[in-house]
């Protein structure tokens, strides 16, 4: 991945995302690159995945549904009830088609950045965590502790984020995507086996 490609993608995203989302995207790209440096992941891949993770976020829900149906992208029951969740799958599709990304790990990092999944790759974990802790975030519980923890133990930070998200969703009586629950259970089991 050439630096010029990242520059072009930044320019395109600045045109398609609102200013608040673009600023968040820059924060996720920066944080993904920092975590990649810490854990030995490809820095440019991490930065690109961070830049593109929300590339479909500002698309309206009807258009996200249309893109999924037109391109035979599966829509779960939870996503039918909460179509804003589709931005991750549509983002993965746009990464391939619009931004010409052919790296499956980058695409999966975009697809699973909201729910996670059991057995995530290092890059998927990095983008998932970066989305939660980027410098512009200030409303998540345990944020200061998680920011420190993610540079010490990535899996422990991932598990803590998943747990905090599940507690938040339950407390606010919001629907929990089954994939998020499965991801939490997978990493909780993995932790107890170690």
Short mmCIF file of C-alpha atoms in Angstrom, two decimals:
data_model
loop_
_atom_site.label_atom_id
_atom_site.label_comp_id
_atom_site.label_asym_id
_atom_site.label_seq_id
_atom_site.Cartn_x
_atom_site.Cartn_y
_atom_site.Cartn_z
CA UNK A 1 0.00 0.00 0.00
CA UNK A 2 1.52 3.29 -1.06
CA UNK A 3 1.27 6.43 1.05
CA UNK A 4 -0.27 8.12 -1.98
CA UNK A 5 -3.14 5.63 -1.89
CA UNK A 6 -3.86 6.54 1.73
CA UNK A 7 -3.75 10.23 0.81
CA UNK A 8 -6.26 9.71 -2.03
CA UNK A 9 -8.55 7.68 0.22
CA UNK A 10 -8.44 10.42 2.87
CA UNK A 11 -9.49 12.97 0.26
CA UNK A 12 -12.37 10.76 -0.94
CA UNK A 13 -13.55 10.09 2.61
CA UNK A 14 -13.47 13.81 3.45
CA UNK A 15 -16.04 14.26 0.68
CA UNK A 16 -18.34 11.37 1.67
CA UNK A 17 -18.30 11.52 5.49
CA UNK A 18 -19.61 14.32 7.68
CA UNK A 19 -16.90 16.24 9.55
CA UNK A 20 -17.47 14.49 12.89
CA UNK A 21 -17.31 11.01 11.29
CA UNK A 22 -14.23 11.98 9.27
CA UNK A 23 -12.47 13.16 12.44
CA UNK A 24 -13.39 9.87 14.16
CA UNK A 25 -12.06 7.95 11.14
CA UNK A 26 -8.75 9.80 11.35
CA UNK A 27 -8.57 8.92 15.05
CA UNK A 28 -9.21 5.22 14.36
CA UNK A 29 -6.57 5.18 11.60
CA UNK A 30 -4.04 6.82 13.94
CA UNK A 31 -4.85 4.48 16.83
CA UNK A 32 -4.81 1.42 14.57
CA UNK A 33 -1.33 2.39 13.34
CA UNK A 34 -0.11 2.87 16.93
CA UNK A 35 -1.46 -0.54 18.01
CA UNK A 36 0.05 -2.11 14.88
CA UNK A 37 3.45 -0.71 15.86
CA UNK A 38 3.06 -2.14 19.36
CA UNK A 39 1.99 -5.64 18.25
CA UNK A 40 3.98 -6.10 15.03
CA UNK A 41 1.11 -5.78 12.54
CA UNK A 42 1.60 -4.09 9.16
CA UNK A 43 1.21 -0.37 9.95
CA UNK A 44 -0.14 0.69 6.56
CA UNK A 45 -2.70 -2.14 6.53
CA UNK A 46 -3.87 -1.10 9.98
CA UNK A 47 -4.06 2.55 8.99
CA UNK A 48 -6.01 1.72 5.82
CA UNK A 49 -8.45 -0.53 7.71
CA UNK A 50 -8.93 2.23 10.28
CA UNK A 51 -9.55 4.81 7.56
CA UNK A 52 -12.14 2.67 5.80
CA UNK A 53 -13.89 1.11 8.82
CA UNK A 54 -16.78 3.62 8.69
CA UNK A 55 -16.74 4.41 4.96
CA UNK A 56 -20.46 3.48 4.71
CA UNK A 57 -21.52 5.03 8.03
CA UNK A 58 -23.04 8.19 6.53
CA UNK A 59 -25.05 6.25 3.95
CA UNK A 60 -28.75 6.23 4.81
CA UNK A 61 -30.26 2.98 6.06
CA UNK A 62 -32.40 2.38 2.97
CA UNK A 63 -29.35 2.62 0.75
CA UNK A 64 -27.40 0.21 2.99
CA UNK A 65 -30.25 -2.29 2.73
CA UNK A 66 -30.39 -1.79 -1.05
CA UNK A 67 -26.63 -2.38 -1.43
CA UNK A 68 -26.89 -5.57 0.65
CA UNK A 69 -29.83 -6.94 -1.31
CA UNK A 70 -28.38 -6.01 -4.69
CA UNK A 71 -25.03 -7.64 -3.90
CA UNK A 72 -26.39 -10.64 -1.97
CA UNK A 73 -24.85 -9.53 1.32
CA UNK A 74 -26.66 -11.35 4.11
CA UNK A 75 -28.77 -9.33 6.53
CA UNK A 76 -29.33 -10.88 9.97
CA UNK A 77 -32.54 -10.45 11.93
CA UNK A 78 -30.76 -8.03 14.28
CA UNK A 79 -29.55 -6.01 11.28
CA UNK A 80 -33.06 -5.93 9.81
CA UNK A 81 -34.30 -4.38 13.04
CA UNK A 82 -31.20 -2.13 13.34
CA UNK A 83 -30.06 -1.36 9.78
CA UNK A 84 -27.46 1.14 10.99
CA UNK A 85 -25.39 -1.97 11.87
CA UNK A 86 -25.10 -2.74 8.15
CA UNK A 87 -22.50 -0.01 7.71
CA UNK A 88 -19.80 -2.57 8.57
CA UNK A 89 -20.82 -5.09 5.90
CA UNK A 90 -21.48 -2.38 3.33
CA UNK A 91 -18.13 -0.82 4.28
CA UNK A 92 -16.40 -4.11 3.54
CA UNK A 93 -18.14 -4.23 0.17
CA UNK A 94 -17.13 -0.62 -0.63
CA UNK A 95 -13.54 -1.33 0.42
CA UNK A 96 -13.42 -4.04 -2.27
CA UNK A 97 -15.34 -2.30 -5.03
CA UNK A 98 -14.84 1.45 -4.61
CA UNK A 99 -11.46 1.55 -2.88
CA UNK A 100 -10.02 -1.55 -4.62
CA UNK A 101 -8.81 -3.26 -1.44
CA UNK A 102 -8.04 -6.91 -2.14
CA UNK A 103 -6.65 -7.86 1.26
CA UNK A 104 -9.22 -10.08 3.03
CA UNK A 105 -7.83 -9.25 6.46
CA UNK A 106 -8.46 -5.53 5.89
CA UNK A 107 -11.94 -6.25 4.54
CA UNK A 108 -12.78 -8.50 7.50
CA UNK A 109 -11.45 -5.85 9.88
CA UNK A 110 -14.02 -3.47 8.44
CA UNK A 111 -16.84 -6.04 8.43
CA UNK A 112 -16.32 -7.08 12.07
CA UNK A 113 -15.38 -3.75 13.65
CA UNK A 114 -18.80 -3.36 15.31
CA UNK A 115 -19.53 -6.90 16.53
CA UNK A 116 -16.19 -8.64 16.58
CA UNK A 117 -16.20 -12.37 15.91
CA UNK A 118 -14.77 -15.49 17.49
CA UNK A 119 -11.16 -16.09 16.43
CA UNK A 120 -10.37 -12.57 15.27
CA UNK A 121 -7.07 -11.90 13.52
CA UNK A 122 -4.60 -9.46 15.01
CA UNK A 123 -5.67 -6.76 12.54
CA UNK A 124 -9.37 -7.33 13.30
CA UNK A 125 -8.68 -6.92 17.03
CA UNK A 126 -6.65 -3.77 16.40
CA UNK A 127 -9.38 -2.05 14.39
CA UNK A 128 -12.13 -3.16 16.78
CA UNK A 129 -10.20 -1.78 19.75
CA UNK A 130 -9.05 1.38 17.94
CA UNK A 131 -12.68 2.19 17.11
CA UNK A 132 -13.47 2.05 20.83
CA UNK A 133 -10.47 3.95 22.23
CA UNK A 134 -9.49 6.50 19.57
CA UNK A 135 -8.61 9.94 21.02
CA UNK A 136 -11.97 11.52 20.17
CA UNK A 137 -13.93 8.98 22.22
CA UNK A 138 -14.90 10.11 25.68
CA UNK A 139 -18.12 8.37 26.68
CA UNK A 140 -17.20 4.71 27.14
CA UNK A 141 -16.87 3.25 30.61
CA UNK A 142 -13.39 2.31 31.84
CA UNK A 143 -11.88 4.17 28.89
CA UNK A 144 -8.70 5.34 30.63
CA UNK A 145 -7.98 1.85 31.95
CA UNK A 146 -8.72 0.21 28.60
CA UNK A 147 -6.47 2.67 26.76
CA UNK A 148 -3.58 1.62 28.99
CA UNK A 149 -4.49 -2.06 28.93
CA UNK A 150 -4.65 -2.29 25.12
CA UNK A 151 -0.93 -1.54 24.92
CA UNK A 152 -0.16 -4.20 27.54
CA UNK A 153 -2.52 -7.08 26.68
CA UNK A 154 -4.62 -6.83 23.53
CA UNK A 155 -6.83 -9.85 24.28
CA UNK A 156 -7.55 -8.67 27.81
CA UNK A 157 -8.48 -5.22 26.46
CA UNK A 158 -10.71 -6.82 23.82
CA UNK A 159 -12.52 -8.87 26.45
CA UNK A 160 -12.99 -5.83 28.70
CA UNK A 161 -14.42 -3.80 25.80
CA UNK A 162 -16.82 -6.58 24.85
CA UNK A 163 -17.98 -6.89 28.45
CA UNK A 164 -18.47 -3.13 28.79
CA UNK A 165 -20.43 -2.98 25.53
CA UNK A 166 -22.71 -5.83 26.60
CA UNK A 167 -23.36 -4.18 29.98
CA UNK A 168 -24.10 -0.86 28.27
CA UNK A 169 -26.50 -2.44 25.77
CA UNK A 170 -28.33 -4.35 28.52
CA UNK A 171 -28.54 -1.30 30.79
CA UNK A 172 -29.87 0.89 27.97
CA UNK A 173 -32.24 -1.89 26.87
CA UNK A 174 -30.77 -1.94 23.36
CA UNK A 175 -30.66 -5.07 21.25
CA UNK A 176 -27.47 -7.12 21.43
CA UNK A 177 -26.23 -8.46 18.14
CA UNK A 178 -25.76 -12.24 18.61
CA UNK A 179 -22.27 -12.01 17.08
CA UNK A 180 -21.15 -9.64 19.85
CA UNK A 181 -22.41 -12.08 22.49
CA UNK A 182 -20.71 -15.02 20.73
CA UNK A 183 -17.46 -13.06 20.49
CA UNK A 184 -17.53 -12.24 24.19
CA UNK A 185 -18.23 -15.86 25.13
CA UNK A 186 -15.41 -17.08 22.84
CA UNK A 187 -12.81 -14.77 24.42
CA UNK A 188 -14.10 -15.36 27.95
CA UNK A 189 -13.72 -19.12 27.39
CA UNK A 190 -10.27 -18.61 25.87
CA UNK A 191 -9.20 -16.57 28.89
CA UNK A 192 -10.38 -19.24 31.35
CA UNK A 193 -8.46 -21.93 29.41
CA UNK A 194 -5.17 -20.04 29.67
#
